[in-house]
Amino acid sequence: MSQPPGQLTFVAPRRAKPARHLADLSMADRRAAVTELGEKAFRADQLSRHYFERLTSDVDAMTDLPAAARERLSTLLPDLLTPVREMTTDGGTTRKTLWRLFDGALVESVLMRYPDRVTMCVSSQAGCGMNCPFCATGQAGLTRNMSTAEIVEQVVSGARALAAGEVPGGPGRVSNVVFMGMGEPLANYKQVIGAVRRLVEPSPHGLGISARGVTVSTVGLVPAIGKLADEGLPVTLALSLHAPDDELRDTLVPINTRWKVAEVLDAAWAYAARTKRRVSIEYALIKDINDQEWRADLLGKLVKNKLVHVNLIPLNPTPGSKWTASRPEDERAFVRRLEFHGVPVTVRDTRGREIDGACGQLAAAE
C-alpha cells in the first residue's frame, strides 16, 4: 500500500499486539510478572540472565530453574520474530534478515561486522509513515508500530549469531545499534525508548551496550527530539536532513511541511547542548537534486561551529525510483565546500547495497 505524495501518518493503524515478553518489561515489572505466575521474584533475575547474558530463550536449557518453574516462566519468552530469509554480502560480514512478526507483518534488520565493531541496524516500525519519496520503506506506508521486545529481539538474534561464531571473524558481540532500519523511531517513541533502555542497561537488566554506541535517527519530529533530550540517555541523535532549504526539503522530507529546517536544527542543537553528544546530520546525495555546491555552502553555514558531524550518503537506488546517486565529482565538490566551512564530514560506506540492505533500501518484500 503506497501513500499519496506528501501524506504523513503519525498514528499507526490499530492491530493486535504481540505477546508480552521479558524484554518489554523493566526489572521491577519482570519481578511482578514472575510473582503473578506463582514464582519467587528472584526467578526474574535468573530468567533475565539467561536471555540477556546467555542469549537463550530456550527454557529447557535453563537447568538452574526447576522444571515446573521453567514451564510457567516460558510464557515470558514467546517467539516474536520468525526468520523468512537471510542474505549476505561482503564475505558474510553483512547479513540482512527478513523477519515475519506474529501478525504476518514483515520487517528487516542488518548486521554489519567491521574490523573494530559490529553494528546492528534495526527496524522500529513495520513500514513507515513519513513518506520520503526516495526511500523504499517510506513508499510502503505504515503497517504498525513494533513492540519494545520485537525491537530488542533483532539485536539479541544478531548477538546470538555472533556468539555462536556464525559470522566470519570468530565469536564476537554487538557493539553498536542504529535505529535506521524500517520506520521513524520517534513516531514509535515509547517502545523505542524502552528498547534503548533494554539495550544499554547492564545485565541482567539488559544487554549492557554502551549508550554511546546507540544512534537514534529521525526525520525531525521536533517535540520528540525535546523529549529524547530529557530521557538522560546519552545516545547519538541522527537527523535525516537531506536538504538545507525549506523549498526542497518540503518535497524530499514531507515532515518539513510541519517543522521547518530552522526549527529542526534548533531542536538538534538543544539536544547536543543537553547531552554533550555530537549530532549526526544525515544527507543522502541525489544526482542533480540536492548535490549542488550552493546547497553545500548553505548547509555549511547552517551547521558550522556546532557540535555536529555531517554524514553524506550516496543515494542507494530503489526499484522504480527516478533518482540516483550523485556523480563522483559532484560528491567530492560537496565534501570540499563543507570542509571549507570547517564542518566535519564523511561519506558513508554503502554496506549492503548488493542485498538491498543499505540506507533507504529496506522494503521487506518476500
mmCIF file of C-alpha atoms in Angstrom:
data_model
loop_
_atom_site.group_PDB
_atom_site.id
_atom_site.type_symbol
_atom_site.label_atom_id
_atom_site.label_comp_id
_atom_site.label_asym_id
_atom_site.label_seq_id
_atom_site.Cartn_x
_atom_site.Cartn_y
_atom_site.Cartn_z
ATOM 1 C CA MET A 1 0.000 0.000 0.000
ATOM 2 C CA SER A 2 1.732 3.177 -1.159
ATOM 3 C CA GLN A 3 0.956 6.608 0.253
ATOM 4 C CA PRO A 4 -0.195 9.675 -1.703
ATOM 5 C CA PRO A 5 2.728 12.098 -2.201
ATOM 6 C CA GLY A 6 3.424 14.233 0.855
ATOM 7 C CA GLN A 7 0.926 12.447 3.130
ATOM 8 C CA LEU A 8 2.172 11.813 6.675
ATOM 9 C CA THR A 9 0.975 9.056 9.004
ATOM 10 C CA PHE A 10 1.747 9.660 12.681
ATOM 11 C CA VAL A 11 -0.692 7.249 14.300
ATOM 12 C CA ALA A 12 -0.149 3.594 13.480
ATOM 13 C CA PRO A 13 -3.192 1.513 12.479
ATOM 14 C CA ARG A 14 -4.704 -0.345 15.444
ATOM 15 C CA ARG A 15 -3.777 -4.003 15.326
ATOM 16 C CA ALA A 16 -3.477 -6.922 17.720
ATOM 17 C CA LYS A 17 -0.432 -6.646 19.963
ATOM 18 C CA PRO A 18 2.347 -9.221 20.228
ATOM 19 C CA ALA A 19 2.552 -11.375 23.326
ATOM 20 C CA ARG A 20 4.178 -9.824 26.400
ATOM 21 C CA HIS A 21 7.879 -10.629 26.519
ATOM 22 C CA LEU A 22 10.518 -10.286 29.218
ATOM 23 C CA ALA A 23 12.250 -7.562 27.151
ATOM 24 C CA ASP A 24 9.095 -5.417 27.189
ATOM 25 C CA LEU A 25 9.421 -5.060 30.954
ATOM 26 C CA SER A 26 11.653 -3.226 33.405
ATOM 27 C CA MET A 27 13.243 -5.447 36.055
ATOM 28 C CA ALA A 28 10.640 -4.346 38.625
ATOM 29 C CA ASP A 29 7.858 -5.299 36.191
ATOM 30 C CA ARG A 30 9.552 -8.627 35.429
ATOM 31 C CA ARG A 31 9.629 -9.468 39.137
ATOM 32 C CA ALA A 32 5.945 -8.590 39.414
ATOM 33 C CA ALA A 33 5.128 -10.721 36.354
ATOM 34 C CA VAL A 34 7.066 -13.701 37.741
ATOM 35 C CA THR A 35 5.282 -13.370 41.098
ATOM 36 C CA GLU A 36 1.926 -13.333 39.271
ATOM 37 C CA LEU A 37 2.921 -16.668 37.742
ATOM 38 C CA GLY A 38 3.386 -18.102 41.236
ATOM 39 C CA GLU A 39 7.187 -17.950 41.300
ATOM 40 C CA LYS A 40 9.609 -16.197 43.637
ATOM 41 C CA ALA A 41 10.665 -12.723 42.431
ATOM 42 C CA PHE A 42 14.347 -13.698 42.117
ATOM 43 C CA ARG A 43 13.406 -16.011 39.237
ATOM 44 C CA ALA A 44 13.052 -12.843 37.140
ATOM 45 C CA ASP A 45 16.778 -12.163 37.634
ATOM 46 C CA GLN A 46 17.639 -15.733 36.612
ATOM 47 C CA LEU A 47 15.423 -15.565 33.554
ATOM 48 C CA SER A 48 16.879 -12.181 32.579
ATOM 49 C CA ARG A 49 20.433 -13.500 32.892
ATOM 50 C CA HIS A 50 19.636 -16.351 30.530
ATOM 51 C CA TYR A 51 18.090 -14.037 27.940
ATOM 52 C CA PHE A 52 20.408 -11.016 28.086
ATOM 53 C CA GLU A 53 23.712 -12.737 29.014
ATOM 54 C CA ARG A 54 23.470 -16.257 27.636
ATOM 55 C CA LEU A 55 21.237 -15.084 24.796
ATOM 56 C CA THR A 56 18.870 -18.017 25.099
ATOM 57 C CA SER A 57 15.065 -18.189 25.027
ATOM 58 C CA ASP A 58 15.052 -21.979 25.401
ATOM 59 C CA VAL A 59 13.707 -22.660 28.885
ATOM 60 C CA ASP A 60 14.737 -26.317 28.667
ATOM 61 C CA ALA A 61 18.365 -25.124 28.686
ATOM 62 C CA MET A 62 17.809 -23.186 31.932
ATOM 63 C CA THR A 63 18.800 -26.020 34.241
ATOM 64 C CA ASP A 64 19.166 -23.753 37.283
ATOM 65 C CA LEU A 65 15.364 -23.397 37.221
ATOM 66 C CA PRO A 66 13.087 -26.185 38.491
ATOM 67 C CA ALA A 67 11.268 -27.973 35.655
ATOM 68 C CA ALA A 68 7.844 -26.786 36.834
ATOM 69 C CA ALA A 69 9.082 -23.191 37.033
ATOM 70 C CA ARG A 70 10.533 -23.384 33.518
ATOM 71 C CA GLU A 71 7.173 -24.274 32.076
ATOM 72 C CA ARG A 72 5.413 -21.416 33.842
ATOM 73 C CA LEU A 73 8.119 -18.859 33.025
ATOM 74 C CA SER A 74 8.232 -19.817 29.334
ATOM 75 C CA THR A 75 5.194 -17.567 28.819
ATOM 76 C CA LEU A 76 7.557 -14.585 29.303
ATOM 77 C CA LEU A 77 9.744 -15.725 26.392
ATOM 78 C CA PRO A 78 7.338 -16.056 23.436
ATOM 79 C CA ASP A 79 8.708 -16.335 19.893
ATOM 80 C CA LEU A 80 8.337 -12.863 18.373
ATOM 81 C CA LEU A 81 10.384 -12.970 15.168
ATOM 82 C CA THR A 82 10.398 -15.765 12.603
ATOM 83 C CA PRO A 83 13.222 -15.620 10.043
ATOM 84 C CA VAL A 84 11.907 -15.725 6.479
ATOM 85 C CA ARG A 85 15.112 -15.154 4.516
ATOM 86 C CA GLU A 86 18.715 -14.207 5.120
ATOM 87 C CA MET A 87 21.005 -12.600 2.554
ATOM 88 C CA THR A 88 24.721 -11.960 2.939
ATOM 89 C CA THR A 89 27.416 -9.954 1.172
ATOM 90 C CA ASP A 90 30.934 -8.685 1.998
ATOM 91 C CA GLY A 91 32.121 -12.262 2.533
ATOM 92 C CA GLY A 92 29.317 -12.932 5.008
ATOM 93 C CA THR A 93 30.126 -9.975 7.281
ATOM 94 C CA THR A 94 26.984 -8.103 6.190
ATOM 95 C CA ARG A 95 23.782 -10.051 6.853
ATOM 96 C CA LYS A 96 20.257 -8.856 6.137
ATOM 97 C CA THR A 97 17.415 -10.798 7.742
ATOM 98 C CA LEU A 98 13.766 -10.590 6.747
ATOM 99 C CA TRP A 99 11.538 -11.326 9.744
ATOM 100 C CA ARG A 100 7.858 -12.200 9.938
ATOM 101 C CA LEU A 101 6.110 -10.853 13.036
ATOM 102 C CA PHE A 102 3.267 -12.703 14.783
ATOM 103 C CA ASP A 103 0.600 -10.993 12.661
ATOM 104 C CA GLY A 104 2.337 -11.526 9.324
ATOM 105 C CA ALA A 105 3.936 -8.058 9.152
ATOM 106 C CA LEU A 106 7.436 -8.091 7.656
ATOM 107 C CA VAL A 107 10.489 -6.160 8.842
ATOM 108 C CA GLU A 108 14.218 -6.272 8.150
ATOM 109 C CA SER A 109 17.390 -5.887 10.185
ATOM 110 C CA VAL A 110 21.011 -5.742 9.033
ATOM 111 C CA LEU A 111 24.157 -6.900 10.856
ATOM 112 C CA MET A 112 27.416 -5.293 9.692
ATOM 113 C CA ARG A 113 30.742 -6.555 11.005
ATOM 114 C CA TYR A 114 33.747 -4.263 10.663
ATOM 115 C CA PRO A 115 37.304 -4.906 11.912
ATOM 116 C CA ASP A 116 36.736 -2.771 15.020
ATOM 117 C CA ARG A 117 32.989 -3.064 15.704
ATOM 118 C CA VAL A 118 29.716 -4.816 14.951
ATOM 119 C CA THR A 119 26.721 -2.638 14.123
ATOM 120 C CA MET A 120 23.111 -3.799 14.102
ATOM 121 C CA CYS A 121 20.680 -1.704 12.064
ATOM 122 C CA VAL A 122 17.201 -2.337 13.463
ATOM 123 C CA SER A 123 13.634 -1.556 12.454
ATOM 124 C CA SER A 124 11.224 0.160 14.844
ATOM 125 C CA GLN A 125 8.058 0.067 12.718
ATOM 126 C CA ALA A 126 6.692 -2.229 10.045
ATOM 127 C CA GLY A 127 6.712 0.222 7.158
ATOM 128 C CA CYS A 128 6.952 3.972 7.734
ATOM 129 C CA GLY A 129 4.512 6.869 7.714
ATOM 130 C CA MET A 130 6.994 9.641 6.856
ATOM 131 C CA ASN A 131 6.669 9.117 3.080
ATOM 132 C CA CYS A 132 10.095 10.318 1.906
ATOM 133 C CA PRO A 133 9.905 9.724 -1.860
ATOM 134 C CA PHE A 134 13.474 8.417 -2.317
ATOM 135 C CA CYS A 135 13.161 5.748 0.419
ATOM 136 C CA ALA A 136 11.779 2.263 -0.315
ATOM 137 C CA THR A 137 10.375 1.906 3.218
ATOM 138 C CA GLY A 138 8.665 5.288 3.058
ATOM 139 C CA GLN A 139 6.845 4.326 -0.125
ATOM 140 C CA ALA A 140 5.274 1.296 1.530
ATOM 141 C CA GLY A 141 3.213 3.200 4.106
ATOM 142 C CA LEU A 142 2.926 2.339 7.802
ATOM 143 C CA THR A 143 1.672 -1.111 8.803
ATOM 144 C CA ARG A 144 2.171 -0.867 12.573
ATOM 145 C CA ASN A 145 4.474 0.054 15.419
ATOM 146 C CA MET A 146 6.792 -2.634 16.748
ATOM 147 C CA SER A 147 6.859 -3.569 20.424
ATOM 148 C CA THR A 148 9.904 -2.929 22.611
ATOM 149 C CA ALA A 149 10.710 -6.642 22.678
ATOM 150 C CA GLU A 150 10.337 -7.027 18.901
ATOM 151 C CA ILE A 151 12.969 -4.301 18.518
ATOM 152 C CA VAL A 152 15.284 -5.793 21.163
ATOM 153 C CA GLU A 153 14.954 -9.302 19.734
ATOM 154 C CA GLN A 154 16.535 -8.139 16.453
ATOM 155 C CA VAL A 155 19.687 -7.222 18.399
ATOM 156 C CA VAL A 156 19.606 -10.371 20.534
ATOM 157 C CA SER A 157 19.322 -12.501 17.380
ATOM 158 C CA GLY A 158 22.380 -10.778 15.924
ATOM 159 C CA ALA A 159 24.218 -11.217 19.221
ATOM 160 C CA ARG A 160 23.384 -14.950 19.185
ATOM 161 C CA ALA A 161 24.770 -15.372 15.662
ATOM 162 C CA LEU A 162 27.980 -13.566 16.663
ATOM 163 C CA ALA A 163 28.412 -15.501 19.912
ATOM 164 C CA ALA A 164 27.946 -18.776 18.030
ATOM 165 C CA GLY A 165 30.669 -17.832 15.540
ATOM 166 C CA GLU A 166 28.197 -17.820 12.623
ATOM 167 C CA VAL A 167 29.559 -14.504 11.285
ATOM 168 C CA PRO A 168 33.046 -14.649 9.693
ATOM 169 C CA GLY A 169 35.689 -13.293 12.054
ATOM 170 C CA GLY A 170 35.121 -15.603 15.007
ATOM 171 C CA PRO A 171 32.882 -15.134 18.058
ATOM 172 C CA GLY A 172 32.012 -11.502 18.774
ATOM 173 C CA ARG A 173 29.439 -9.186 20.275
ATOM 174 C CA VAL A 174 27.228 -6.317 19.131
ATOM 175 C CA SER A 175 28.921 -3.003 19.955
ATOM 176 C CA ASN A 176 26.675 -0.542 18.107
ATOM 177 C CA VAL A 177 22.956 -0.310 17.381
ATOM 178 C CA VAL A 178 21.499 2.162 14.903
ATOM 179 C CA PHE A 179 17.747 2.799 14.672
ATOM 180 C CA MET A 180 17.996 3.305 10.925
ATOM 181 C CA GLY A 181 16.027 0.324 9.673
ATOM 182 C CA MET A 182 12.353 0.493 8.771
ATOM 183 C CA GLY A 183 10.235 3.168 10.409
ATOM 184 C CA GLU A 184 10.563 6.581 12.056
ATOM 185 C CA PRO A 185 11.829 5.737 15.562
ATOM 186 C CA LEU A 186 10.475 8.868 17.249
ATOM 187 C CA ALA A 187 6.974 8.150 15.876
ATOM 188 C CA ASN A 188 7.045 4.963 17.998
ATOM 189 C CA TYR A 189 8.521 6.834 20.929
ATOM 190 C CA LYS A 190 7.553 4.798 23.994
ATOM 191 C CA GLN A 191 8.550 1.426 22.550
ATOM 192 C CA VAL A 192 11.822 2.762 21.123
ATOM 193 C CA ILE A 193 12.836 4.328 24.459
ATOM 194 C CA GLY A 194 12.001 1.025 26.167
ATOM 195 C CA ALA A 195 14.215 -0.786 23.660
ATOM 196 C CA VAL A 196 17.083 1.680 24.136
ATOM 197 C CA ARG A 197 16.886 1.155 27.899
ATOM 198 C CA ARG A 198 16.989 -2.655 27.484
ATOM 199 C CA LEU A 199 19.987 -2.305 25.161
ATOM 200 C CA VAL A 200 22.075 -0.086 27.440
ATOM 201 C CA GLU A 201 21.151 -1.325 30.930
ATOM 202 C CA PRO A 202 23.775 -3.689 32.388
ATOM 203 C CA SER A 203 22.981 -7.384 32.689
ATOM 204 C CA PRO A 204 20.720 -8.840 33.935
ATOM 205 C CA HIS A 205 18.543 -5.783 33.325
ATOM 206 C CA GLY A 206 19.620 -5.521 29.667
ATOM 207 C CA LEU A 207 22.349 -6.176 27.103
ATOM 208 C CA GLY A 208 24.919 -3.738 28.515
ATOM 209 C CA ILE A 209 25.742 -1.977 25.231
ATOM 210 C CA SER A 210 27.278 1.484 25.740
ATOM 211 C CA ALA A 211 24.744 4.280 25.219
ATOM 212 C CA ARG A 212 27.438 5.977 23.147
ATOM 213 C CA GLY A 213 27.179 3.073 20.726
ATOM 214 C CA VAL A 214 23.441 3.642 20.145
ATOM 215 C CA THR A 215 22.150 6.022 17.455
ATOM 216 C CA VAL A 216 18.504 7.054 17.156
ATOM 217 C CA SER A 217 17.610 8.560 13.815
ATOM 218 C CA THR A 218 14.715 10.873 12.968
ATOM 219 C CA VAL A 219 13.441 12.902 10.024
ATOM 220 C CA GLY A 220 12.796 15.699 12.515
ATOM 221 C CA LEU A 221 9.885 15.214 14.918
ATOM 222 C CA VAL A 222 10.740 18.327 16.922
ATOM 223 C CA PRO A 223 8.676 17.706 20.112
ATOM 224 C CA ALA A 224 10.005 14.133 20.351
ATOM 225 C CA ILE A 225 13.618 15.329 19.976
ATOM 226 C CA GLY A 226 12.995 17.536 23.019
ATOM 227 C CA LYS A 227 11.575 14.567 24.948
ATOM 228 C CA LEU A 228 14.561 12.421 23.991
ATOM 229 C CA ALA A 229 16.927 15.077 25.340
ATOM 230 C CA ASP A 230 15.158 14.788 28.725
ATOM 231 C CA GLU A 231 15.490 10.986 28.972
ATOM 232 C CA GLY A 232 19.010 11.019 30.412
ATOM 233 C CA LEU A 233 20.188 8.626 27.700
ATOM 234 C CA PRO A 234 23.385 9.915 26.008
ATOM 235 C CA VAL A 235 22.617 8.273 22.660
ATOM 236 C CA THR A 236 23.625 9.873 19.379
ATOM 237 C CA LEU A 237 20.881 11.739 17.537
ATOM 238 C CA ALA A 238 20.997 11.328 13.770
ATOM 239 C CA LEU A 239 18.944 13.906 11.902
ATOM 240 C CA SER A 240 17.930 12.929 8.373
ATOM 241 C CA LEU A 241 18.122 16.390 6.809
ATOM 242 C CA HIS A 242 18.741 15.725 3.082
ATOM 243 C CA ALA A 243 18.248 19.382 2.113
ATOM 244 C CA PRO A 244 19.314 22.654 3.769
ATOM 245 C CA ASP A 245 16.487 24.745 2.291
ATOM 246 C CA ASP A 246 12.770 24.503 3.069
ATOM 247 C CA GLU A 247 11.668 24.594 -0.561
ATOM 248 C CA LEU A 248 13.446 21.338 -1.446
ATOM 249 C CA ARG A 249 13.099 19.656 1.944
ATOM 250 C CA ASP A 250 9.301 20.082 1.846
ATOM 251 C CA THR A 251 9.416 17.682 -1.119
ATOM 252 C CA LEU A 252 12.184 15.281 -0.059
ATOM 253 C CA VAL A 253 11.197 15.027 3.616
ATOM 254 C CA PRO A 254 7.467 15.824 3.900
ATOM 255 C CA ILE A 255 7.646 16.296 7.697
ATOM 256 C CA ASN A 256 9.326 19.605 6.781
ATOM 257 C CA THR A 257 5.864 20.960 5.955
ATOM 258 C CA ARG A 258 5.218 20.770 9.714
ATOM 259 C CA TRP A 259 8.611 21.653 11.222
ATOM 260 C CA LYS A 260 10.949 23.712 9.047
ATOM 261 C CA VAL A 261 14.731 23.362 8.736
ATOM 262 C CA ALA A 262 15.447 26.102 11.288
ATOM 263 C CA GLU A 263 13.148 24.508 13.908
ATOM 264 C CA VAL A 264 14.586 21.043 13.377
ATOM 265 C CA LEU A 265 18.177 22.276 13.645
ATOM 266 C CA ASP A 266 17.342 24.305 16.776
ATOM 267 C CA ALA A 267 15.983 21.112 18.356
ATOM 268 C CA ALA A 268 19.152 19.246 17.332
ATOM 269 C CA TRP A 269 21.421 21.897 18.847
ATOM 270 C CA ALA A 270 19.384 21.857 22.058
ATOM 271 C CA TYR A 271 19.806 18.053 22.141
ATOM 272 C CA ALA A 272 23.582 18.397 21.700
ATOM 273 C CA ALA A 273 23.772 21.026 24.457
ATOM 274 C CA ARG A 274 21.763 18.848 26.852
ATOM 275 C CA THR A 275 23.529 15.534 26.197
ATOM 276 C CA LYS A 276 27.005 16.786 25.170
ATOM 277 C CA ARG A 277 26.699 14.353 22.257
ATOM 278 C CA ARG A 278 27.611 15.314 18.711
ATOM 279 C CA VAL A 279 24.609 15.344 16.375
ATOM 280 C CA SER A 280 24.953 13.432 13.118
ATOM 281 C CA ILE A 281 23.407 15.156 10.095
ATOM 282 C CA GLU A 282 22.404 12.509 7.537
ATOM 283 C CA TYR A 283 22.344 13.761 3.949
ATOM 284 C CA ALA A 284 21.591 11.458 1.009
ATOM 285 C CA LEU A 285 23.295 12.856 -2.088
ATOM 286 C CA ILE A 286 20.868 12.699 -5.029
ATOM 287 C CA LYS A 287 22.080 13.486 -8.528
ATOM 288 C CA ASP A 288 21.022 16.979 -9.696
ATOM 289 C CA ILE A 289 18.504 17.283 -6.829
ATOM 290 C CA ASN A 290 20.331 18.267 -3.644
ATOM 291 C CA ASP A 291 24.024 17.959 -4.530
ATOM 292 C CA GLN A 292 24.729 21.457 -5.859
ATOM 293 C CA GLU A 293 27.685 23.345 -4.402
ATOM 294 C CA TRP A 294 25.433 26.231 -3.330
ATOM 295 C CA ARG A 295 23.441 23.796 -1.194
ATOM 296 C CA ALA A 296 26.687 22.522 0.339
ATOM 297 C CA ASP A 297 27.553 26.138 1.161
ATOM 298 C CA LEU A 298 24.129 26.714 2.704
ATOM 299 C CA LEU A 299 24.420 23.527 4.762
ATOM 300 C CA GLY A 300 27.928 24.513 5.852
ATOM 301 C CA LYS A 301 26.737 27.916 7.064
ATOM 302 C CA LEU A 302 23.825 26.336 8.974
ATOM 303 C CA VAL A 303 25.894 23.781 10.889
ATOM 304 C CA LYS A 304 29.386 25.274 11.262
ATOM 305 C CA ASN A 305 30.684 25.832 14.794
ATOM 306 C CA LYS A 306 28.112 23.367 16.159
ATOM 307 C CA LEU A 307 28.620 20.005 17.894
ATOM 308 C CA VAL A 308 27.938 18.182 14.650
ATOM 309 C CA HIS A 309 29.171 15.737 12.063
ATOM 310 C CA VAL A 310 27.770 15.518 8.519
ATOM 311 C CA ASN A 311 27.326 12.013 7.146
ATOM 312 C CA LEU A 312 26.919 12.075 3.357
ATOM 313 C CA ILE A 313 25.165 9.025 1.937
ATOM 314 C CA PRO A 314 25.469 8.195 -1.771
ATOM 315 C CA LEU A 315 21.822 7.543 -2.636
ATOM 316 C CA ASN A 316 21.075 3.851 -2.816
ATOM 317 C CA PRO A 317 18.775 3.287 -5.802
ATOM 318 C CA THR A 318 15.411 1.644 -5.191
ATOM 319 C CA PRO A 319 13.185 -0.064 -7.798
ATOM 320 C CA GLY A 320 11.130 2.369 -9.853
ATOM 321 C CA SER A 321 12.851 5.455 -8.432
ATOM 322 C CA LYS A 322 13.710 8.280 -10.814
ATOM 323 C CA TRP A 323 16.607 9.313 -8.578
ATOM 324 C CA THR A 324 20.149 8.020 -8.338
ATOM 325 C CA ALA A 325 23.453 8.780 -6.611
ATOM 326 C CA SER A 326 25.417 11.947 -7.336
ATOM 327 C CA ARG A 327 28.310 11.953 -9.795
ATOM 328 C CA PRO A 328 31.633 11.287 -8.021
ATOM 329 C CA GLU A 329 32.923 14.757 -8.959
ATOM 330 C CA ASP A 330 29.796 16.421 -7.509
ATOM 331 C CA GLU A 331 30.150 14.362 -4.335
ATOM 332 C CA ARG A 332 33.787 15.470 -3.999
ATOM 333 C CA ALA A 333 32.842 19.123 -4.573
ATOM 334 C CA PHE A 334 30.121 18.876 -1.898
ATOM 335 C CA VAL A 335 32.657 17.497 0.582
ATOM 336 C CA ARG A 336 35.139 20.270 -0.255
ATOM 337 C CA ARG A 337 32.560 23.018 0.345
ATOM 338 C CA LEU A 338 31.640 21.597 3.763
ATOM 339 C CA GLU A 339 35.313 21.277 4.691
ATOM 340 C CA PHE A 340 35.807 24.897 3.615
ATOM 341 C CA HIS A 341 33.309 25.857 6.342
ATOM 342 C CA GLY A 342 35.208 23.726 8.876
ATOM 343 C CA VAL A 343 32.432 21.145 9.118
ATOM 344 C CA PRO A 344 33.491 17.545 9.937
ATOM 345 C CA VAL A 345 32.209 15.371 7.089
ATOM 346 C CA THR A 346 32.474 11.788 5.911
ATOM 347 C CA VAL A 347 30.937 9.827 3.038
ATOM 348 C CA ARG A 348 29.219 6.721 4.347
ATOM 349 C CA ASP A 349 30.350 3.271 3.331
ATOM 350 C CA THR A 350 27.437 1.829 1.293
ATOM 351 C CA ARG A 351 27.484 -1.553 3.014
ATOM 352 C CA GLY A 352 24.778 -3.974 1.930
ATOM 353 C CA ARG A 353 23.838 -2.300 -1.343
ATOM 354 C CA GLU A 354 24.067 -5.620 -3.230
ATOM 355 C CA ILE A 355 21.387 -7.167 -1.000
ATOM 356 C CA ASP A 356 19.170 -4.062 -0.778
ATOM 357 C CA GLY A 357 20.340 -3.702 2.807
ATOM 358 C CA ALA A 358 21.772 -0.189 2.613
ATOM 359 C CA CYS A 359 20.173 3.078 3.726
ATOM 360 C CA GLY A 360 16.735 3.650 2.240
ATOM 361 C CA GLN A 361 16.547 0.211 0.610
ATOM 362 C CA LEU A 362 14.725 -1.831 3.247
ATOM 363 C CA ALA A 363 11.380 -2.794 1.790
ATOM 364 C CA ALA A 364 10.643 -6.163 3.490
ATOM 365 C CA ALA A 365 9.322 -7.930 0.401
ATOM 366 C CA GLU A 366 9.091 -11.716 0.336
#
